[in-house]
PDB file of C-alpha atoms in Angstrom:
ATOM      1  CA  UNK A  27     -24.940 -30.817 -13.756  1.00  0.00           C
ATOM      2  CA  UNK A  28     -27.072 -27.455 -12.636  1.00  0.00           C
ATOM      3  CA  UNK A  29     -29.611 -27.273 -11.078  1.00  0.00           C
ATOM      4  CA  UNK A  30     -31.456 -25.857 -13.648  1.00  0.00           C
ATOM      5  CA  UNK A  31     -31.107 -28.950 -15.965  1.00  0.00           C
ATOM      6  CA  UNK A  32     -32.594 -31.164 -12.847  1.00  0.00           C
ATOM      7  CA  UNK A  33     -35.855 -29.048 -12.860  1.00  0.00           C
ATOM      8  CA  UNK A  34     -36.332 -29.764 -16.746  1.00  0.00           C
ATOM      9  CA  UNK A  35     -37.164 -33.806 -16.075  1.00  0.00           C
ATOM     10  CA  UNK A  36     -39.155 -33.022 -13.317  1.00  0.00           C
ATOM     11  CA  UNK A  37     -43.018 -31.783 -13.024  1.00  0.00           C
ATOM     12  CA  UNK A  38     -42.753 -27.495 -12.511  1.00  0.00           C
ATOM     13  CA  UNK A  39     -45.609 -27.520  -9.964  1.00  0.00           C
ATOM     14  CA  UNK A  40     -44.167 -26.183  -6.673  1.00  0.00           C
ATOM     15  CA  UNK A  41     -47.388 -27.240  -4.296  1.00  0.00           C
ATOM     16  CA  UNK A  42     -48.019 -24.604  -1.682  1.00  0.00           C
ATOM     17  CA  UNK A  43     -50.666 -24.278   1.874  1.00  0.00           C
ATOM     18  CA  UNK A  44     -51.716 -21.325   3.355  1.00  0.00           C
ATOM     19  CA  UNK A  45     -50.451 -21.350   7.117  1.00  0.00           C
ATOM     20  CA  UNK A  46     -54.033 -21.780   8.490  1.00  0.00           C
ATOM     21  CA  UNK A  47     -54.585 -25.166   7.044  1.00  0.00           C
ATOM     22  CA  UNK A  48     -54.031 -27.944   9.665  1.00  0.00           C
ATOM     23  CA  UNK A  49     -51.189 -30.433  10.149  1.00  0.00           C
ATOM     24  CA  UNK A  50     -54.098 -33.355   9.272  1.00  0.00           C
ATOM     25  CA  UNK A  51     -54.873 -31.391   5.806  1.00  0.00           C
ATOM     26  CA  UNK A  52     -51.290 -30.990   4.846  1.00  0.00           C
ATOM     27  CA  UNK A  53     -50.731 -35.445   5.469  1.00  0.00           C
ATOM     28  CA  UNK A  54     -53.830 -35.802   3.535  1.00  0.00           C
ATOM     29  CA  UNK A  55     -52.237 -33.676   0.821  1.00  0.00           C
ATOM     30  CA  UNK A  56     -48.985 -35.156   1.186  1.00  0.00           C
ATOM     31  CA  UNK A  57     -50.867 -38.717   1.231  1.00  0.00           C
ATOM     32  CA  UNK A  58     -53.221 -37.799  -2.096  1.00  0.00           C
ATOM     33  CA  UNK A  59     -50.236 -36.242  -4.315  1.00  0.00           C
ATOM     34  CA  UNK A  60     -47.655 -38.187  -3.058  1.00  0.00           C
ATOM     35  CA  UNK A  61     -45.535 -35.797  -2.019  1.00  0.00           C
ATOM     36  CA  UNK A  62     -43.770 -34.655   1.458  1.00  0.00           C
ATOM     37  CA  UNK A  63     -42.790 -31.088   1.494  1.00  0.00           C
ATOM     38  CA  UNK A  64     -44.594 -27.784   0.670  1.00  0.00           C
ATOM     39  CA  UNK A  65     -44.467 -24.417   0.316  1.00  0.00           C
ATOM     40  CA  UNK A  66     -45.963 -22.196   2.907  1.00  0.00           C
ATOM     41  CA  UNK A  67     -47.142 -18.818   1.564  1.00  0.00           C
ATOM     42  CA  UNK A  68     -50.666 -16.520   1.754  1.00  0.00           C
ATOM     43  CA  UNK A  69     -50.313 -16.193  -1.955  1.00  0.00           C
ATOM     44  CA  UNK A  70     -48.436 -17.263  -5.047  1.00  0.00           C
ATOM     45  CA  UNK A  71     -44.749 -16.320  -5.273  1.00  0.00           C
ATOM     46  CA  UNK A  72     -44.416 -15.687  -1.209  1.00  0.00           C
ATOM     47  CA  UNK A  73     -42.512 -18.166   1.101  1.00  0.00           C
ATOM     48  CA  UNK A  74     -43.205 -18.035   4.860  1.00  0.00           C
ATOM     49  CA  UNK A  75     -41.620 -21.325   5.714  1.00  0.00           C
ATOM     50  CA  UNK A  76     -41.755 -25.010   4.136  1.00  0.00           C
ATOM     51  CA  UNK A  77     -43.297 -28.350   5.913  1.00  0.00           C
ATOM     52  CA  UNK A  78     -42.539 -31.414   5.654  1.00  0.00           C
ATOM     53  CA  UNK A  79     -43.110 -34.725   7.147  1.00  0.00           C
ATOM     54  CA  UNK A  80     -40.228 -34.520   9.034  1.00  0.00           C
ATOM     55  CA  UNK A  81     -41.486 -31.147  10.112  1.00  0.00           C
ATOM     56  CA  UNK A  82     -45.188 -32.747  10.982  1.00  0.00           C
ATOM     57  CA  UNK A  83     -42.954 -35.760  12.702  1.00  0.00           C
ATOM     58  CA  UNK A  84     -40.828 -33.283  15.514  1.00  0.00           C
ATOM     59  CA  UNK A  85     -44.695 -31.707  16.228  1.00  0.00           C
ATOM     60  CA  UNK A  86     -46.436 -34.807  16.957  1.00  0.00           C
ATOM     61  CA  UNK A  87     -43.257 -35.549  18.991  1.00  0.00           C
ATOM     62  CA  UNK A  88     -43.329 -32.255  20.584  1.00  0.00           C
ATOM     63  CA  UNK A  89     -47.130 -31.580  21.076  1.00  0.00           C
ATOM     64  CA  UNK A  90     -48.493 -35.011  21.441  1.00  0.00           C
ATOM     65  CA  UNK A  91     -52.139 -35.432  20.560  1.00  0.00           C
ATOM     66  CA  UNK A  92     -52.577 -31.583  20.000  1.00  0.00           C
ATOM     67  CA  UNK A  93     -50.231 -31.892  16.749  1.00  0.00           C
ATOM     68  CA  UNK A  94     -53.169 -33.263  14.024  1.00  0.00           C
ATOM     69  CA  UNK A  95     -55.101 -30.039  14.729  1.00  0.00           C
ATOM     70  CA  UNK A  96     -52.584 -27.495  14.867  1.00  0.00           C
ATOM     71  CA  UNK A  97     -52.132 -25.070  12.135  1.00  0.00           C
ATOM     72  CA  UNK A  98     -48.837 -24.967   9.702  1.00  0.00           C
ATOM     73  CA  UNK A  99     -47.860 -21.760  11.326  1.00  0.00           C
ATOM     74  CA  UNK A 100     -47.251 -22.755  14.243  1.00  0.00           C
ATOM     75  CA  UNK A 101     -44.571 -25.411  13.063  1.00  0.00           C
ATOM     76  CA  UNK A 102     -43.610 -24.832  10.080  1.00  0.00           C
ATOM     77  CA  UNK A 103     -39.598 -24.184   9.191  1.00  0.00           C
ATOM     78  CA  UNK A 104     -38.806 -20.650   8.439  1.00  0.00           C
ATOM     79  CA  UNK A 105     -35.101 -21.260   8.042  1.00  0.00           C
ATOM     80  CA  UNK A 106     -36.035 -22.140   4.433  1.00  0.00           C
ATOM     81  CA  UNK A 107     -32.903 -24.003   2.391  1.00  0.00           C
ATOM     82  CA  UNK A 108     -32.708 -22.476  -1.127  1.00  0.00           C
ATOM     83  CA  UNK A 109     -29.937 -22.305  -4.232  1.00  0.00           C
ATOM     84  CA  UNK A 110     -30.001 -20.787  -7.381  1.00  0.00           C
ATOM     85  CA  UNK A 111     -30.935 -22.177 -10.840  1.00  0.00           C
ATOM     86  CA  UNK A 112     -27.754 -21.554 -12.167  1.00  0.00           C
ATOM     87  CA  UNK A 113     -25.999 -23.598  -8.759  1.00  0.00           C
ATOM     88  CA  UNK A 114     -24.129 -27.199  -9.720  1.00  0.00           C
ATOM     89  CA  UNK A 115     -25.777 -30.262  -7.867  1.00  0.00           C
ATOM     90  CA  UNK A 116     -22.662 -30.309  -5.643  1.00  0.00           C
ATOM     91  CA  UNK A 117     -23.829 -27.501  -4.782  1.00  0.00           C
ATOM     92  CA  UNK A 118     -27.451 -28.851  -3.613  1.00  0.00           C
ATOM     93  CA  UNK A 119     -25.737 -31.526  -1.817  1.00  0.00           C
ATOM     94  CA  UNK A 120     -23.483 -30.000  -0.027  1.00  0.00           C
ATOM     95  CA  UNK A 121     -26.894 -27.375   1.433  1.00  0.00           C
ATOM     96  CA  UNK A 122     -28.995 -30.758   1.973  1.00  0.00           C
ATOM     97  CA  UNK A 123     -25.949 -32.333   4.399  1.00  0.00           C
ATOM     98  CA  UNK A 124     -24.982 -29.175   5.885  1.00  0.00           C
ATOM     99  CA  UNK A 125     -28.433 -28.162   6.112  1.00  0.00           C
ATOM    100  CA  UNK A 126     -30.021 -31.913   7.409  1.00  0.00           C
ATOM    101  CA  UNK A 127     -32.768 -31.070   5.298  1.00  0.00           C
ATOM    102  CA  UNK A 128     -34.202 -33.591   1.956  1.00  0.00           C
ATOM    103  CA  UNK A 129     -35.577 -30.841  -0.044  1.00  0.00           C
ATOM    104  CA  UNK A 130     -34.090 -27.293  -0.971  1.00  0.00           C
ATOM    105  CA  UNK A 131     -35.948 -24.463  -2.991  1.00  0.00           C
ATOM    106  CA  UNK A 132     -34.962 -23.529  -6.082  1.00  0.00           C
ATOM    107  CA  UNK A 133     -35.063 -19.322  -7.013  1.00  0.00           C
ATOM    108  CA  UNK A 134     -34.464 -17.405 -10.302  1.00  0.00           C
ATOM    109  CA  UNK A 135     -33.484 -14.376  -8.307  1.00  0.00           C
ATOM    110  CA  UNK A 136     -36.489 -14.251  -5.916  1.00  0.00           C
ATOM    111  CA  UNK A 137     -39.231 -15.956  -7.571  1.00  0.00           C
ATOM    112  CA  UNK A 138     -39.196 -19.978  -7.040  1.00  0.00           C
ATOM    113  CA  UNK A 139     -39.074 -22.143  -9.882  1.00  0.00           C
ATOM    114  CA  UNK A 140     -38.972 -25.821  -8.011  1.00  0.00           C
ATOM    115  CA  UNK A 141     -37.911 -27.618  -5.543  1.00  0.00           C
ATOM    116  CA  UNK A 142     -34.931 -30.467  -6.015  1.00  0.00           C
ATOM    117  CA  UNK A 143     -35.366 -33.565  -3.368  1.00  0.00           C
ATOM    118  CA  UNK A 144     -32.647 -35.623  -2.021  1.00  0.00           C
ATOM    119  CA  UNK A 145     -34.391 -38.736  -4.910  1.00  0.00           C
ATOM    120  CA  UNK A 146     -33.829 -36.079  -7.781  1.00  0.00           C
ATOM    121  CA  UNK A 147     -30.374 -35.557  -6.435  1.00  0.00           C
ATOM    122  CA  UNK A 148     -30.087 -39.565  -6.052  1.00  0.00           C
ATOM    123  CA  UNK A 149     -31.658 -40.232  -9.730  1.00  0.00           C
ATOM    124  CA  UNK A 150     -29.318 -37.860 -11.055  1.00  0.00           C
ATOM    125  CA  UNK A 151     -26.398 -39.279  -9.558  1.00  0.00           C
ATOM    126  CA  UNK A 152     -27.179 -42.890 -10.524  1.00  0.00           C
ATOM    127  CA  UNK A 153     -28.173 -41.825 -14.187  1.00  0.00           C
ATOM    128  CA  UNK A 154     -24.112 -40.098 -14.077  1.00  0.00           C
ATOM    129  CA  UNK A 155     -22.494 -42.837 -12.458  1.00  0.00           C
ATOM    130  CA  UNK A 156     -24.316 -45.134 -15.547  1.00  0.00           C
ATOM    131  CA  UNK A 157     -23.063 -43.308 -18.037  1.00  0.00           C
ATOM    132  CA  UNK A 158     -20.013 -43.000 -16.472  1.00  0.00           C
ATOM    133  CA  UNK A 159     -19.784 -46.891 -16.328  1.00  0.00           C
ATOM    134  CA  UNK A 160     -20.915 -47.329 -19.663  1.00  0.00           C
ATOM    135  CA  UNK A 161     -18.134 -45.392 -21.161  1.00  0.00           C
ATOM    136  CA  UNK A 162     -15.225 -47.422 -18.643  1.00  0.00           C
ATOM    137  CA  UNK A 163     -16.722 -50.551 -20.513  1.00  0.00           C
ATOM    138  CA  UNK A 164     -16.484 -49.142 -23.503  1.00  0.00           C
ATOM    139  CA  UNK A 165     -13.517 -48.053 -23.133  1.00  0.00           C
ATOM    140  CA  UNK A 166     -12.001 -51.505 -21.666  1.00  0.00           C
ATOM    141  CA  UNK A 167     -13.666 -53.102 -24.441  1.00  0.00           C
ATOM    142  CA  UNK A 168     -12.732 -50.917 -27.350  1.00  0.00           C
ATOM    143  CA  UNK A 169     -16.133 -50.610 -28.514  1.00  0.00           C
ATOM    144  CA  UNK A 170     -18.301 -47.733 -28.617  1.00  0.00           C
ATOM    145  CA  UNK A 171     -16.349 -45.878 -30.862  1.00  0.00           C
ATOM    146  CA  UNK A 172     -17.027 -44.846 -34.395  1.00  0.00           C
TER     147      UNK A 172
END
């Protein structure tokens, strides 16, 4: 399966912050959409880094009760994980576990077009190994055929 064909089930809204915004806006972001990663950029179509609440985790660990207040920019990841549209999921999983990272940016050459998370990679994978059951049943059973 590509990439690509992962991004068509899902929602194309890649949610970005500006790097001023504070670690306590970005939770209450995460919190309200539901979400736990985002793009850091100034303006559309620019990356400086991603967050996410693994990210916000290691600052609150790091800078105790200063964390809530500090700005994205100052702990943000900027050794951002990306693949291609066109790149298999192996591909993707193979990034995330190399990578230790849950959620890897997906480009069409340099402009993003989503972001897959380690639950689209498991959905996907469950949905195959389904199907893939399905058709051992069949199979066993003789049925499914026409």
């Amino acid at each position: 399966m590509l990439v690509g064909e992962i991004l068509r089930t899902k929602a194309p809204e890649v949610i970005s912050v500006t790097p001023g915004r504070t670690m306590v806006e970005v939770l209450r972001l995460f919190r309200d959409k539901n979400i736990g990663f985002v793009v850091v950029a100034r303006s559309p179509g620019e990356t400086l880094g991603t967050l996410s609440e693994r990210d916000c985790c290691n600052a609150v660990a790091d800078y105790k009760s200063e964390a809530p207040l500090m700005r994205v920019a100052d702990f943000m990841n900027r050794n951002v994980a990306t693949c291609s549209i066109k790149d298999r999921l192996s591909k993707v999983m193979e990034i995330m576990t190399n990578r230790r990272t849950r959620h890897v940016l997906v480009m069409d050459n340099d402009t993003i077009v989503g972001v897959v998370s380690i639950g689209d990679v498991v959905k996907h994978r469950l949905e195959q190994s389904l199907r893939n059951e399905q058709v051992l049943h069949d199979y066993i059973c003789g049925t499914g055929y026409h």
